[in-house]
CSV table of C-alpha atoms in Angstrom, one decimal:
chain,number,residue,atom,x,y,z
A,162,UNK,CA,-151.3,-30.9,149.9
A,163,UNK,CA,-148.8,-29.5,147.4
A,164,UNK,CA,-145.9,-28.1,149.2
A,165,UNK,CA,-145.9,-25.1,146.8
A,166,UNK,CA,-149.5,-24.0,146.2
A,167,UNK,CA,-151.5,-26.1,148.8
A,168,UNK,CA,-153.7,-27.8,146.3
A,169,UNK,CA,-154.8,-31.3,147.3
A,170,UNK,CA,-153.0,-33.9,145.3
A,171,UNK,CA,-152.5,-37.7,145.2
A,172,UNK,CA,-149.3,-38.5,147.1
A,173,UNK,CA,-146.1,-38.4,145.0
A,174,UNK,CA,-142.3,-38.5,145.8
A,175,UNK,CA,-141.9,-34.8,145.1
A,176,UNK,CA,-145.0,-33.7,147.1
A,177,UNK,CA,-145.8,-31.2,144.3
A,178,UNK,CA,-148.6,-30.9,141.8
A,179,UNK,CA,-147.8,-31.2,138.1
A,180,UNK,CA,-148.1,-27.5,137.5
A,181,UNK,CA,-145.6,-26.6,140.2
A,182,UNK,CA,-143.3,-29.4,139.2
A,183,UNK,CA,-143.1,-28.0,135.6
A,184,UNK,CA,-142.6,-24.5,136.9
A,185,UNK,CA,-139.7,-25.7,139.0
A,186,UNK,CA,-138.1,-28.1,136.5
A,187,UNK,CA,-137.9,-27.9,132.6
A,188,UNK,CA,-136.9,-31.3,131.4
A,189,UNK,CA,-136.5,-29.9,127.8
A,190,UNK,CA,-133.8,-27.5,128.9
A,191,UNK,CA,-130.7,-27.7,126.7
A,192,UNK,CA,-132.7,-29.3,123.8
A,193,UNK,CA,-132.7,-26.8,120.8
A,194,UNK,CA,-136.2,-25.7,119.7
A,195,UNK,CA,-134.9,-24.6,116.3
A,196,UNK,CA,-132.6,-26.0,113.7
A,197,UNK,CA,-131.7,-26.0,110.0
A,198,UNK,CA,-131.8,-28.7,107.3
A,199,UNK,CA,-130.0,-28.3,104.0
A,200,UNK,CA,-131.9,-29.2,100.8
A,201,UNK,CA,-130.6,-29.4,97.2
A,202,UNK,CA,-133.3,-28.1,94.8
A,203,UNK,CA,-131.8,-29.7,91.7
A,204,UNK,CA,-131.7,-33.3,92.8
A,205,UNK,CA,-134.2,-32.9,95.7
A,206,UNK,CA,-131.9,-34.5,98.4
A,207,UNK,CA,-131.2,-33.6,102.0
A,208,UNK,CA,-127.7,-33.2,103.5
A,209,UNK,CA,-126.9,-35.8,106.2
A,210,UNK,CA,-123.7,-34.4,107.8
A,211,UNK,CA,-120.9,-34.4,107.2
A,212,UNK,CA,-121.1,-35.0,103.5
A,213,UNK,CA,-123.9,-37.5,102.5
A,214,UNK,CA,-126.9,-36.5,100.5
A,215,UNK,CA,-130.0,-38.7,100.8
A,216,UNK,CA,-133.3,-38.8,99.1
A,217,UNK,CA,-136.2,-38.3,101.5
A,218,UNK,CA,-139.9,-37.7,100.9
A,219,UNK,CA,-141.8,-35.2,103.1
A,220,UNK,CA,-142.9,-36.6,106.4
A,221,UNK,CA,-141.1,-39.9,105.8
A,222,UNK,CA,-139.2,-42.0,108.3
A,223,UNK,CA,-135.9,-41.2,106.7
A,224,UNK,CA,-136.5,-37.4,107.0
A,225,UNK,CA,-137.6,-37.9,110.7
A,226,UNK,CA,-134.4,-39.9,111.4
A,227,UNK,CA,-132.3,-37.2,109.8
A,228,UNK,CA,-134.0,-34.4,111.9
A,229,UNK,CA,-133.6,-36.4,115.1
A,230,UNK,CA,-129.9,-36.9,114.5
A,231,UNK,CA,-129.5,-33.1,114.5
A,232,UNK,CA,-130.5,-33.0,118.2
A,233,UNK,CA,-129.3,-36.5,119.2
A,234,UNK,CA,-126.6,-35.3,121.6
A,235,UNK,CA,-129.0,-33.1,123.6
A,236,UNK,CA,-131.7,-35.9,123.7
A,237,UNK,CA,-129.3,-38.2,125.6
A,238,UNK,CA,-130.3,-36.7,129.0
A,239,UNK,CA,-134.0,-37.5,128.5
A,240,UNK,CA,-136.0,-40.5,127.3
A,241,UNK,CA,-137.7,-40.1,123.9
A,242,UNK,CA,-141.2,-41.6,123.9
A,243,UNK,CA,-142.7,-40.4,120.7
A,244,UNK,CA,-141.8,-38.3,117.6
A,245,UNK,CA,-143.8,-37.2,114.6
A,246,UNK,CA,-144.3,-34.4,112.1
A,247,UNK,CA,-146.8,-31.6,112.4
A,248,UNK,CA,-148.2,-30.8,108.9
A,249,UNK,CA,-146.8,-27.7,107.2
A,250,UNK,CA,-147.2,-26.4,103.7
A,251,UNK,CA,-144.8,-28.1,101.3
A,252,UNK,CA,-143.5,-24.8,100.0
A,253,UNK,CA,-143.2,-23.1,103.5
A,254,UNK,CA,-139.5,-24.1,104.0
A,255,UNK,CA,-140.4,-25.3,107.5
A,256,UNK,CA,-140.4,-28.7,109.1
A,257,UNK,CA,-142.1,-29.1,112.5
A,258,UNK,CA,-141.4,-32.1,114.8
A,259,UNK,CA,-143.6,-32.9,117.8
A,260,UNK,CA,-141.5,-34.7,120.5
A,261,UNK,CA,-142.7,-36.4,123.7
A,262,UNK,CA,-139.9,-36.9,126.3
A,263,UNK,CA,-139.7,-38.3,129.9
A,264,UNK,CA,-137.2,-37.6,132.6
A,265,UNK,CA,-136.7,-38.5,136.3
A,266,UNK,CA,-136.9,-35.4,138.5
A,267,UNK,CA,-137.0,-34.6,142.3
A,268,UNK,CA,-137.0,-37.7,144.5
A,269,UNK,CA,-137.6,-40.2,141.6
A,270,UNK,CA,-140.8,-38.6,140.2
A,271,UNK,CA,-141.0,-39.1,136.4
A,272,UNK,CA,-142.2,-36.1,134.4
A,273,UNK,CA,-143.4,-36.3,130.7
A,274,UNK,CA,-143.5,-33.3,128.4
A,275,UNK,CA,-144.5,-32.6,124.8
A,276,UNK,CA,-142.7,-29.8,122.8
A,277,UNK,CA,-142.2,-28.7,119.2
A,278,UNK,CA,-138.9,-28.4,117.3
A,279,UNK,CA,-138.9,-26.3,114.2
A,280,UNK,CA,-136.5,-26.8,111.3
A,281,UNK,CA,-135.8,-24.2,108.6
A,282,UNK,CA,-135.1,-25.8,105.2
A,283,UNK,CA,-132.1,-23.9,103.6
A,284,UNK,CA,-131.2,-24.3,100.0
A,285,UNK,CA,-127.7,-25.6,99.3
A,286,UNK,CA,-126.5,-27.2,96.0
A,287,UNK,CA,-124.8,-30.6,96.4
A,288,UNK,CA,-121.4,-31.4,94.8
A,289,UNK,CA,-122.9,-33.5,92.1
A,290,UNK,CA,-125.3,-30.8,91.0
A,291,UNK,CA,-122.4,-28.2,91.2
A,292,UNK,CA,-120.5,-30.3,88.7
A,293,UNK,CA,-123.5,-30.6,86.4
A,294,UNK,CA,-124.1,-26.9,86.4
A,295,UNK,CA,-120.4,-26.1,85.8
A,296,UNK,CA,-120.4,-28.4,82.7
A,297,UNK,CA,-116.6,-28.3,82.6
A,298,UNK,CA,-115.8,-30.2,85.8
A,299,UNK,CA,-115.6,-33.7,84.5
A,300,UNK,CA,-113.7,-36.8,85.6
A,301,UNK,CA,-114.4,-39.1,82.7
A,302,UNK,CA,-115.4,-38.8,79.0
A,303,UNK,CA,-116.8,-41.4,76.6
A,304,UNK,CA,-115.9,-40.7,73.0
A,305,UNK,CA,-118.3,-42.6,70.6
A,306,UNK,CA,-117.1,-42.6,67.0
A,307,UNK,CA,-118.3,-44.2,63.8
A,308,UNK,CA,-116.4,-43.6,60.6
A,309,UNK,CA,-119.3,-43.5,58.2
A,310,UNK,CA,-121.0,-40.9,56.1
A,311,UNK,CA,-124.5,-41.9,57.2
A,312,UNK,CA,-125.5,-41.5,60.9
A,313,UNK,CA,-128.3,-44.1,61.0
A,314,UNK,CA,-126.7,-46.1,63.7
A,315,UNK,CA,-126.2,-43.0,65.8
A,316,UNK,CA,-129.8,-42.0,65.6
A,317,UNK,CA,-130.8,-45.6,66.7
A,318,UNK,CA,-128.3,-45.4,69.5
A,319,UNK,CA,-129.6,-42.1,70.6
A,320,UNK,CA,-133.1,-43.5,71.0
A,321,UNK,CA,-131.8,-46.5,73.0
A,322,UNK,CA,-130.0,-44.2,75.4
A,323,UNK,CA,-133.2,-42.1,75.9
A,324,UNK,CA,-135.3,-45.3,76.4
A,325,UNK,CA,-132.9,-46.7,79.1
A,326,UNK,CA,-132.4,-43.2,80.6
A,327,UNK,CA,-128.6,-43.5,80.4
A,328,UNK,CA,-128.2,-39.8,79.7
A,329,UNK,CA,-129.2,-38.8,83.3
A,330,UNK,CA,-125.7,-38.8,84.8
A,331,UNK,CA,-124.1,-36.9,82.0
A,332,UNK,CA,-122.7,-33.5,82.7
A,333,UNK,CA,-122.6,-32.5,79.0
A,334,UNK,CA,-123.1,-34.1,75.6
A,335,UNK,CA,-121.1,-32.7,72.8
A,336,UNK,CA,-121.8,-33.5,69.1
A,337,UNK,CA,-118.8,-33.5,66.8
A,338,UNK,CA,-118.2,-34.5,63.2
A,339,UNK,CA,-117.7,-38.3,63.7
A,340,UNK,CA,-119.8,-38.9,66.8
A,341,UNK,CA,-120.7,-37.8,70.3
A,342,UNK,CA,-118.7,-37.1,73.5
A,343,UNK,CA,-120.4,-37.9,76.9
A,344,UNK,CA,-118.9,-36.2,79.9
A,345,UNK,CA,-119.3,-37.6,83.4
A,346,UNK,CA,-118.4,-36.7,87.0
A,347,UNK,CA,-117.3,-40.2,87.9
A,348,UNK,CA,-115.5,-43.0,86.2
A,349,UNK,CA,-118.2,-45.5,87.3
A,350,UNK,CA,-120.9,-43.7,85.3
A,351,UNK,CA,-118.6,-43.6,82.2
A,352,UNK,CA,-117.9,-47.3,82.5
A,353,UNK,CA,-121.6,-48.1,82.8
A,354,UNK,CA,-122.1,-46.2,79.5
A,355,UNK,CA,-119.3,-48.1,77.8
A,356,UNK,CA,-120.8,-51.5,78.9
A,357,UNK,CA,-124.2,-50.4,77.6
A,358,UNK,CA,-122.7,-49.5,74.2
A,359,UNK,CA,-120.9,-52.8,73.9
A,360,UNK,CA,-124.1,-54.7,74.6
A,361,UNK,CA,-126.2,-52.5,72.2
A,362,UNK,CA,-124.1,-51.9,69.0
A,363,UNK,CA,-121.1,-53.9,67.6
A,364,UNK,CA,-118.1,-51.9,68.8
A,365,UNK,CA,-114.7,-52.0,70.4
A,366,UNK,CA,-113.3,-49.8,73.1
A,367,UNK,CA,-110.1,-48.8,74.8
A,368,UNK,CA,-109.4,-46.6,77.8
A,369,UNK,CA,-106.7,-44.3,79.0
A,370,UNK,CA,-106.2,-42.0,82.0
A,371,UNK,CA,-104.3,-38.9,82.7
A,372,UNK,CA,-102.9,-37.9,86.2
A,373,UNK,CA,-104.2,-34.5,87.3
A,374,UNK,CA,-102.9,-34.3,90.8
A,375,UNK,CA,-101.4,-36.5,93.5
A,376,UNK,CA,-101.4,-36.0,97.3
A,377,UNK,CA,-98.2,-37.7,98.6
A,378,UNK,CA,-99.2,-37.5,102.2
A,379,UNK,CA,-102.6,-39.3,101.9
A,380,UNK,CA,-101.6,-41.2,98.7
A,381,UNK,CA,-104.7,-39.9,96.8
A,382,UNK,CA,-104.5,-39.8,93.0
A,383,UNK,CA,-106.8,-37.7,90.9
A,384,UNK,CA,-107.2,-39.0,87.3
A,385,UNK,CA,-109.2,-38.0,84.2
A,386,UNK,CA,-110.3,-41.0,82.3
A,387,UNK,CA,-111.0,-41.2,78.6
A,388,UNK,CA,-113.0,-44.1,77.0
A,389,UNK,CA,-112.9,-44.4,73.2
A,390,UNK,CA,-115.7,-46.5,71.6
A,391,UNK,CA,-115.6,-47.2,67.9
A,392,UNK,CA,-118.7,-48.5,66.3
A,393,UNK,CA,-118.4,-50.7,63.2
A,394,UNK,CA,-118.5,-48.5,60.0
A,395,UNK,CA,-121.5,-50.4,58.5
A,396,UNK,CA,-125.1,-49.0,58.4
A,397,UNK,CA,-128.4,-50.3,57.3
A,398,UNK,CA,-128.9,-50.6,53.5
A,399,UNK,CA,-125.2,-50.8,52.9
A,400,UNK,CA,-123.9,-53.2,50.2
A,401,UNK,CA,-120.8,-55.0,51.5
A,402,UNK,CA,-118.2,-57.4,50.1
A,403,UNK,CA,-117.1,-60.0,52.6
A,404,UNK,CA,-113.7,-61.8,52.6
A,405,UNK,CA,-113.9,-65.3,51.0
A,406,UNK,CA,-112.9,-66.8,54.4
A,407,UNK,CA,-115.7,-65.0,56.3
A,408,UNK,CA,-118.3,-65.7,53.6
A,409,UNK,CA,-117.5,-69.4,53.8
A,410,UNK,CA,-117.7,-69.5,57.6
A,411,UNK,CA,-121.2,-68.0,57.4
A,412,UNK,CA,-122.5,-70.9,55.4
A,413,UNK,CA,-121.0,-70.3,51.9
A,414,UNK,CA,-122.8,-67.0,51.4
A,415,UNK,CA,-122.2,-64.8,48.4
A,416,UNK,CA,-119.5,-62.2,49.1
A,417,UNK,CA,-121.8,-59.4,47.9
A,418,UNK,CA,-124.4,-58.9,50.7
A,419,UNK,CA,-126.9,-56.3,51.9
A,420,UNK,CA,-127.0,-55.1,55.5
A,421,UNK,CA,-130.7,-55.1,56.5
A,422,UNK,CA,-130.2,-53.8,60.0
A,423,UNK,CA,-127.6,-53.0,62.7
A,424,UNK,CA,-128.5,-53.9,66.3
A,425,UNK,CA,-126.1,-55.6,68.7
A,426,UNK,CA,-125.0,-57.5,65.6
A,427,UNK,CA,-124.7,-56.7,61.9
A,428,UNK,CA,-127.6,-58.5,60.0
A,429,UNK,CA,-126.7,-59.5,56.5
A,430,UNK,CA,-128.8,-61.0,53.7
A,431,UNK,CA,-127.7,-62.6,50.4
A,432,UNK,CA,-130.0,-61.1,47.7
A,433,UNK,CA,-129.4,-64.2,45.5
A,434,UNK,CA,-130.4,-66.9,48.0
A,435,UNK,CA,-132.1,-65.1,50.9
A,436,UNK,CA,-129.5,-66.6,53.2
A,437,UNK,CA,-129.0,-64.5,56.4
A,438,UNK,CA,-126.2,-64.2,58.8
A,439,UNK,CA,-125.3,-62.2,61.9
A,440,UNK,CA,-121.9,-60.8,62.6
A,441,UNK,CA,-120.9,-59.5,66.0
A,442,UNK,CA,-118.3,-56.9,66.8
A,443,UNK,CA,-115.5,-59.4,67.6
A,444,UNK,CA,-116.0,-61.2,64.3
A,445,UNK,CA,-116.1,-57.9,62.4
A,446,UNK,CA,-112.8,-56.7,63.8
A,447,UNK,CA,-111.1,-60.0,63.0
A,448,UNK,CA,-112.4,-60.0,59.4
A,449,UNK,CA,-113.1,-56.3,58.6
A,450,UNK,CA,-115.0,-55.2,55.5
A,451,UNK,CA,-116.3,-51.9,54.1
A,452,UNK,CA,-119.4,-50.6,52.4
A,453,UNK,CA,-119.0,-50.6,48.6
A,454,UNK,CA,-121.2,-47.5,48.1
A,455,UNK,CA,-122.0,-44.1,49.5
A,456,UNK,CA,-125.8,-43.7,50.3
A,457,UNK,CA,-125.9,-40.7,47.8
A,458,UNK,CA,-125.0,-43.2,45.0
A,459,UNK,CA,-128.4,-44.8,45.3
A,460,UNK,CA,-130.1,-44.8,41.9
A,461,UNK,CA,-133.8,-45.1,41.0
A,462,UNK,CA,-134.9,-48.1,38.9
A,463,UNK,CA,-138.2,-49.0,37.4
A,464,UNK,CA,-139.4,-52.6,37.7
A,465,UNK,CA,-140.2,-53.8,34.1
A,466,UNK,CA,-141.0,-57.4,35.0
A,467,UNK,CA,-140.6,-59.6,38.2
A,468,UNK,CA,-141.0,-63.3,38.8
A,469,UNK,CA,-141.0,-64.7,42.3
A,470,UNK,CA,-138.8,-67.8,42.9
A,471,UNK,CA,-140.6,-70.2,45.2
A,472,UNK,CA,-138.1,-73.1,45.2
A,473,UNK,CA,-134.4,-72.4,45.4
A,474,UNK,CA,-132.0,-75.3,45.9
A,475,UNK,CA,-129.8,-74.9,49.0
A,476,UNK,CA,-126.1,-75.1,48.4
A,477,UNK,CA,-123.7,-77.3,50.4
A,478,UNK,CA,-123.3,-76.1,54.0
A,479,UNK,CA,-125.8,-73.2,53.5
A,480,UNK,CA,-127.1,-71.4,56.6
A,481,UNK,CA,-130.6,-70.2,57.6
A,482,UNK,CA,-132.8,-68.3,55.2
A,483,UNK,CA,-135.1,-65.3,55.8
A,484,UNK,CA,-138.8,-66.0,56.2
A,485,UNK,CA,-139.7,-62.3,56.0
A,486,UNK,CA,-138.4,-61.8,52.5
A,487,UNK,CA,-139.3,-63.4,49.1
A,488,UNK,CA,-136.8,-64.2,46.5
A,489,UNK,CA,-137.5,-62.8,43.0
A,490,UNK,CA,-135.9,-62.3,39.6
A,491,UNK,CA,-136.5,-58.9,38.1
A,492,UNK,CA,-135.8,-56.9,34.9
A,493,UNK,CA,-135.2,-53.3,35.8
A,494,UNK,CA,-134.4,-50.1,33.9
A,495,UNK,CA,-132.9,-46.9,35.3
A,496,UNK,CA,-135.3,-44.0,35.4
A,497,UNK,CA,-132.5,-41.9,34.0
A,498,UNK,CA,-132.3,-44.2,30.9
A,499,UNK,CA,-136.0,-44.6,30.1
A,500,UNK,CA,-135.3,-43.3,26.6
A,501,UNK,CA,-133.1,-46.3,25.9
A,502,UNK,CA,-133.8,-50.0,25.7
A,503,UNK,CA,-131.1,-51.0,28.2
A,504,UNK,CA,-132.4,-53.3,30.9
A,505,UNK,CA,-130.7,-55.0,33.8
A,506,UNK,CA,-131.4,-58.5,35.2
A,507,UNK,CA,-131.0,-59.1,39.0
A,508,UNK,CA,-132.1,-61.3,41.9
A,509,UNK,CA,-133.6,-59.5,44.8
A,510,UNK,CA,-134.8,-60.2,48.3
A,511,UNK,CA,-137.7,-57.7,48.0
A,512,UNK,CA,-140.1,-59.9,46.0
A,513,UNK,CA,-142.8,-59.6,48.7
A,514,UNK,CA,-143.3,-55.8,48.1
A,515,UNK,CA,-142.3,-55.2,44.5
A,516,UNK,CA,-144.6,-55.3,41.5
A,517,UNK,CA,-144.1,-54.3,37.8
A,518,UNK,CA,-144.2,-50.5,37.5
A,519,UNK,CA,-142.8,-49.9,41.0
A,520,UNK,CA,-139.9,-47.5,41.6
A,521,UNK,CA,-137.0,-49.0,43.6
A,522,UNK,CA,-133.7,-47.7,44.9
A,523,UNK,CA,-130.6,-49.7,44.2
A,524,UNK,CA,-126.9,-49.7,43.3
A,525,UNK,CA,-125.5,-50.1,39.8
A,526,UNK,CA,-122.5,-52.4,40.0
A,527,UNK,CA,-122.3,-53.0,36.3
A,528,UNK,CA,-121.2,-49.4,35.5
A,529,UNK,CA,-119.1,-48.5,38.5
A,530,UNK,CA,-115.5,-48.8,39.6
A,531,UNK,CA,-115.4,-51.0,42.7
A,532,UNK,CA,-112.5,-49.9,44.8
A,533,UNK,CA,-112.5,-52.8,47.3
A,534,UNK,CA,-109.8,-55.4,47.9
A,535,UNK,CA,-112.2,-58.3,48.1
A,536,UNK,CA,-114.4,-57.2,45.2
A,537,UNK,CA,-111.4,-56.7,42.9
A,538,UNK,CA,-110.4,-60.3,43.4
A,539,UNK,CA,-113.9,-61.8,42.7
A,540,UNK,CA,-114.9,-63.5,39.6
A,541,UNK,CA,-116.7,-60.9,37.5
A,542,UNK,CA,-119.5,-63.4,36.7
A,543,UNK,CA,-120.3,-63.6,40.5
A,544,UNK,CA,-120.8,-59.9,40.8
A,545,UNK,CA,-124.5,-58.9,40.2
A,546,UNK,CA,-125.2,-56.1,37.8
A,547,UNK,CA,-127.7,-54.4,40.2
A,548,UNK,CA,-128.4,-54.7,43.9
A,549,UNK,CA,-131.9,-53.5,44.9
A,550,UNK,CA,-132.1,-52.0,48.3
A,551,UNK,CA,-135.6,-50.7,49.1
A,552,UNK,CA,-138.9,-49.6,47.5
A,553,UNK,CA,-139.2,-45.9,46.7
A,554,UNK,CA,-142.2,-43.9,48.0
A,555,UNK,CA,-143.1,-40.2,47.8
A,556,UNK,CA,-141.1,-38.7,50.7
A,557,UNK,CA,-143.0,-35.4,51.0
A,558,UNK,CA,-146.3,-37.3,51.3
A,559,UNK,CA,-144.8,-39.5,54.0
A,560,UNK,CA,-143.6,-36.5,56.0
A,561,UNK,CA,-147.0,-34.8,55.9
A,562,UNK,CA,-148.8,-38.0,57.0
A,563,UNK,CA,-146.3,-38.8,59.8
A,564,UNK,CA,-148.4,-38.4,63.0
A,565,UNK,CA,-145.6,-39.4,65.5
A,566,UNK,CA,-142.3,-38.1,66.7
A,567,UNK,CA,-139.1,-39.0,68.6
A,568,UNK,CA,-137.3,-37.4,71.5
A,569,UNK,CA,-133.8,-36.1,71.1
A,570,UNK,CA,-130.8,-35.8,73.5
A,571,UNK,CA,-130.0,-32.3,74.6
A,572,UNK,CA,-126.5,-31.7,73.3
A,573,UNK,CA,-124.1,-29.0,72.2
A,574,UNK,CA,-124.2,-29.4,68.5
A,575,UNK,CA,-122.4,-27.9,65.5
A,576,UNK,CA,-124.5,-26.2,62.8
A,577,UNK,CA,-126.9,-28.7,61.3
A,578,UNK,CA,-127.0,-28.9,57.5
A,579,UNK,CA,-129.6,-30.2,55.0
A,580,UNK,CA,-127.7,-33.5,54.7
A,581,UNK,CA,-128.2,-34.2,58.5
A,582,UNK,CA,-131.9,-33.5,58.0
A,583,UNK,CA,-132.1,-35.9,55.0
A,584,UNK,CA,-130.3,-38.6,57.0
A,585,UNK,CA,-132.7,-38.2,59.9
A,586,UNK,CA,-135.7,-38.5,57.5
A,587,UNK,CA,-134.1,-41.7,56.2
A,588,UNK,CA,-133.9,-43.1,59.8
A,589,UNK,CA,-137.6,-42.2,60.4
A,590,UNK,CA,-138.5,-44.1,57.2
A,591,UNK,CA,-136.5,-47.1,58.4
A,592,UNK,CA,-138.5,-47.1,61.6
A,593,UNK,CA,-141.7,-47.2,59.6
A,594,UNK,CA,-140.4,-50.1,57.5
A,595,UNK,CA,-138.7,-52.2,60.1
A,596,UNK,CA,-140.7,-53.5,63.0
A,597,UNK,CA,-137.7,-55.2,64.7
A,598,UNK,CA,-135.9,-51.9,65.3
A,599,UNK,CA,-139.1,-50.1,66.2
A,600,UNK,CA,-139.6,-52.4,69.3
A,601,UNK,CA,-136.5,-50.9,70.9
A,602,UNK,CA,-137.6,-47.2,70.4
A,603,UNK,CA,-140.0,-45.1,72.3
A,604,UNK,CA,-142.4,-43.5,69.7
A,605,UNK,CA,-144.6,-40.7,70.8
A,606,UNK,CA,-147.9,-39.6,69.2
A,607,UNK,CA,-147.8,-36.2,67.6
A,608,UNK,CA,-151.2,-34.7,68.5
A,609,UNK,CA,-150.6,-31.7,66.1
A,610,UNK,CA,-151.0,-33.9,63.0
A,611,UNK,CA,-154.5,-35.4,62.6
A,612,UNK,CA,-155.0,-39.1,61.7
A,613,UNK,CA,-155.7,-39.3,58.0
A,614,UNK,CA,-157.9,-41.7,56.3
A,615,UNK,CA,-156.3,-44.4,54.2
A,616,UNK,CA,-158.2,-43.5,51.0
A,617,UNK,CA,-155.2,-41.8,49.4
A,618,UNK,CA,-152.7,-44.3,50.8
A,619,UNK,CA,-149.9,-45.2,48.3
A,620,UNK,CA,-148.9,-48.4,50.2
A,621,UNK,CA,-146.1,-46.8,52.2
A,622,UNK,CA,-145.5,-48.5,55.5
A,623,UNK,CA,-146.9,-46.7,58.6
A,624,UNK,CA,-146.7,-47.0,62.3
A,625,UNK,CA,-150.0,-48.0,64.0
A,626,UNK,CA,-151.5,-46.0,66.9
A,627,UNK,CA,-151.1,-49.0,69.2
A,628,UNK,CA,-147.3,-48.7,69.0
A,629,UNK,CA,-147.3,-45.0,70.0
A,630,UNK,CA,-146.9,-43.6,73.5
A,631,UNK,CA,-148.8,-40.6,74.7
A,632,UNK,CA,-146.4,-37.7,75.4
A,633,UNK,CA,-147.0,-36.2,78.8
A,634,UNK,CA,-146.6,-32.4,79.1
A,635,UNK,CA,-146.9,-30.5,82.3
A,636,UNK,CA,-148.0,-26.9,81.6
A,637,UNK,CA,-146.3,-23.8,83.1
A,638,UNK,CA,-149.4,-23.0,85.2
A,639,UNK,CA,-149.3,-26.2,87.3
A,640,UNK,CA,-151.5,-24.6,90.0
A,641,UNK,CA,-154.6,-25.4,88.1
A,642,UNK,CA,-155.7,-21.8,87.9
A,643,UNK,CA,-158.8,-20.6,86.2
A,644,UNK,CA,-158.9,-21.9,82.6
A,645,UNK,CA,-155.5,-23.7,83.0
A,646,UNK,CA,-155.3,-27.4,82.4
A,647,UNK,CA,-152.9,-29.0,84.9
A,648,UNK,CA,-152.0,-31.9,82.6
A,649,UNK,CA,-152.1,-31.7,78.8
């Protein structure tokens, strides 16, 4: 019989029934039944004391381990058999743990007990999010500069940063006249950005640091680091004049070349022979050259006659030729001089898209003053009269028909002017015309603009629907209320 209540029981060392034993001894005594867990709303991480923030999903093993560590000291007197979560509403700010423990009590009898520990989830902003919110507390800045009038390379770089999500660790992005400033809370994040830029665009960089504070007792130094990245001042559609030494090393190219694109290297083409070459950042800084013309100096020409050249003899030591372009000889006339009989003869790499009667944009070298050290030393007979750059289409019609869009970096910008808007439209047209650049950019379908039929197509290049991504928007009413779509 139980020595307390007299109920018949199987014999045990304590000579008590389970009810009386529990009334006499509480093995969970000293274990807290309530606690707090700190959670950062911004980055959705939990605080693991003393100062580590870790990412945990609800009801995950990591979160269970974090909660058990809170009561680890008091659990040392009992034996933990089982632990698990009791389901709570995700927005209830409560975590409930169901624990099963054992302990040896009177005369060696082992008692097992199940109890619940409740944790209150308190909001606390972590240090990283504090710095992001403050926007002024930065440890490193990356200053990206390009000394050009046109910002085509910057627009391309912006899309690469968005695609590879390298803007996530930035505290702030500030746009200034010659480029962008990226602010970071740690030097490692800034260094990662510099490494990415050097792999993505031809550039050179240098770094410096300034001592902010120094603790002589613990020998701790606090620095602010500055990384300066200079991108080569050459953009797509620039006409450049190479040094004789560089032109010779690239396979005896002409010194007057056209830049067809800028990726991790500068891609040049010789409009007379279709010879192509790539120049990386290191080569450029050893043999620097400049653009001969400002983009605003582009003039419109009318194709009077064009003959495609199928066989062109290669010169001694000539390099590779482009397979995507066709060499042609053309007679052109300026649209501003249609009342005269003056025509210009030129070789062009655009033979595959030009026909008599087409309008084309180009630079007039015959009637301009070339202020360039290499061009001034060239034989005048080797300088072409006209260099054609690209076919001209109706811009307003292209804008109306454009059924896609790009994302942009959130940045503190100065007042945008009409010139910036014109340059951005130029970049969008370049994306439509150049498939190689397009592969590195995330293009999103613009559902607001319907897909037009091709009956009124003027032959302008367009981006196919297969190359576009669907842009995902989550509406404000994400509860799926009456008449509200959860995903649009």
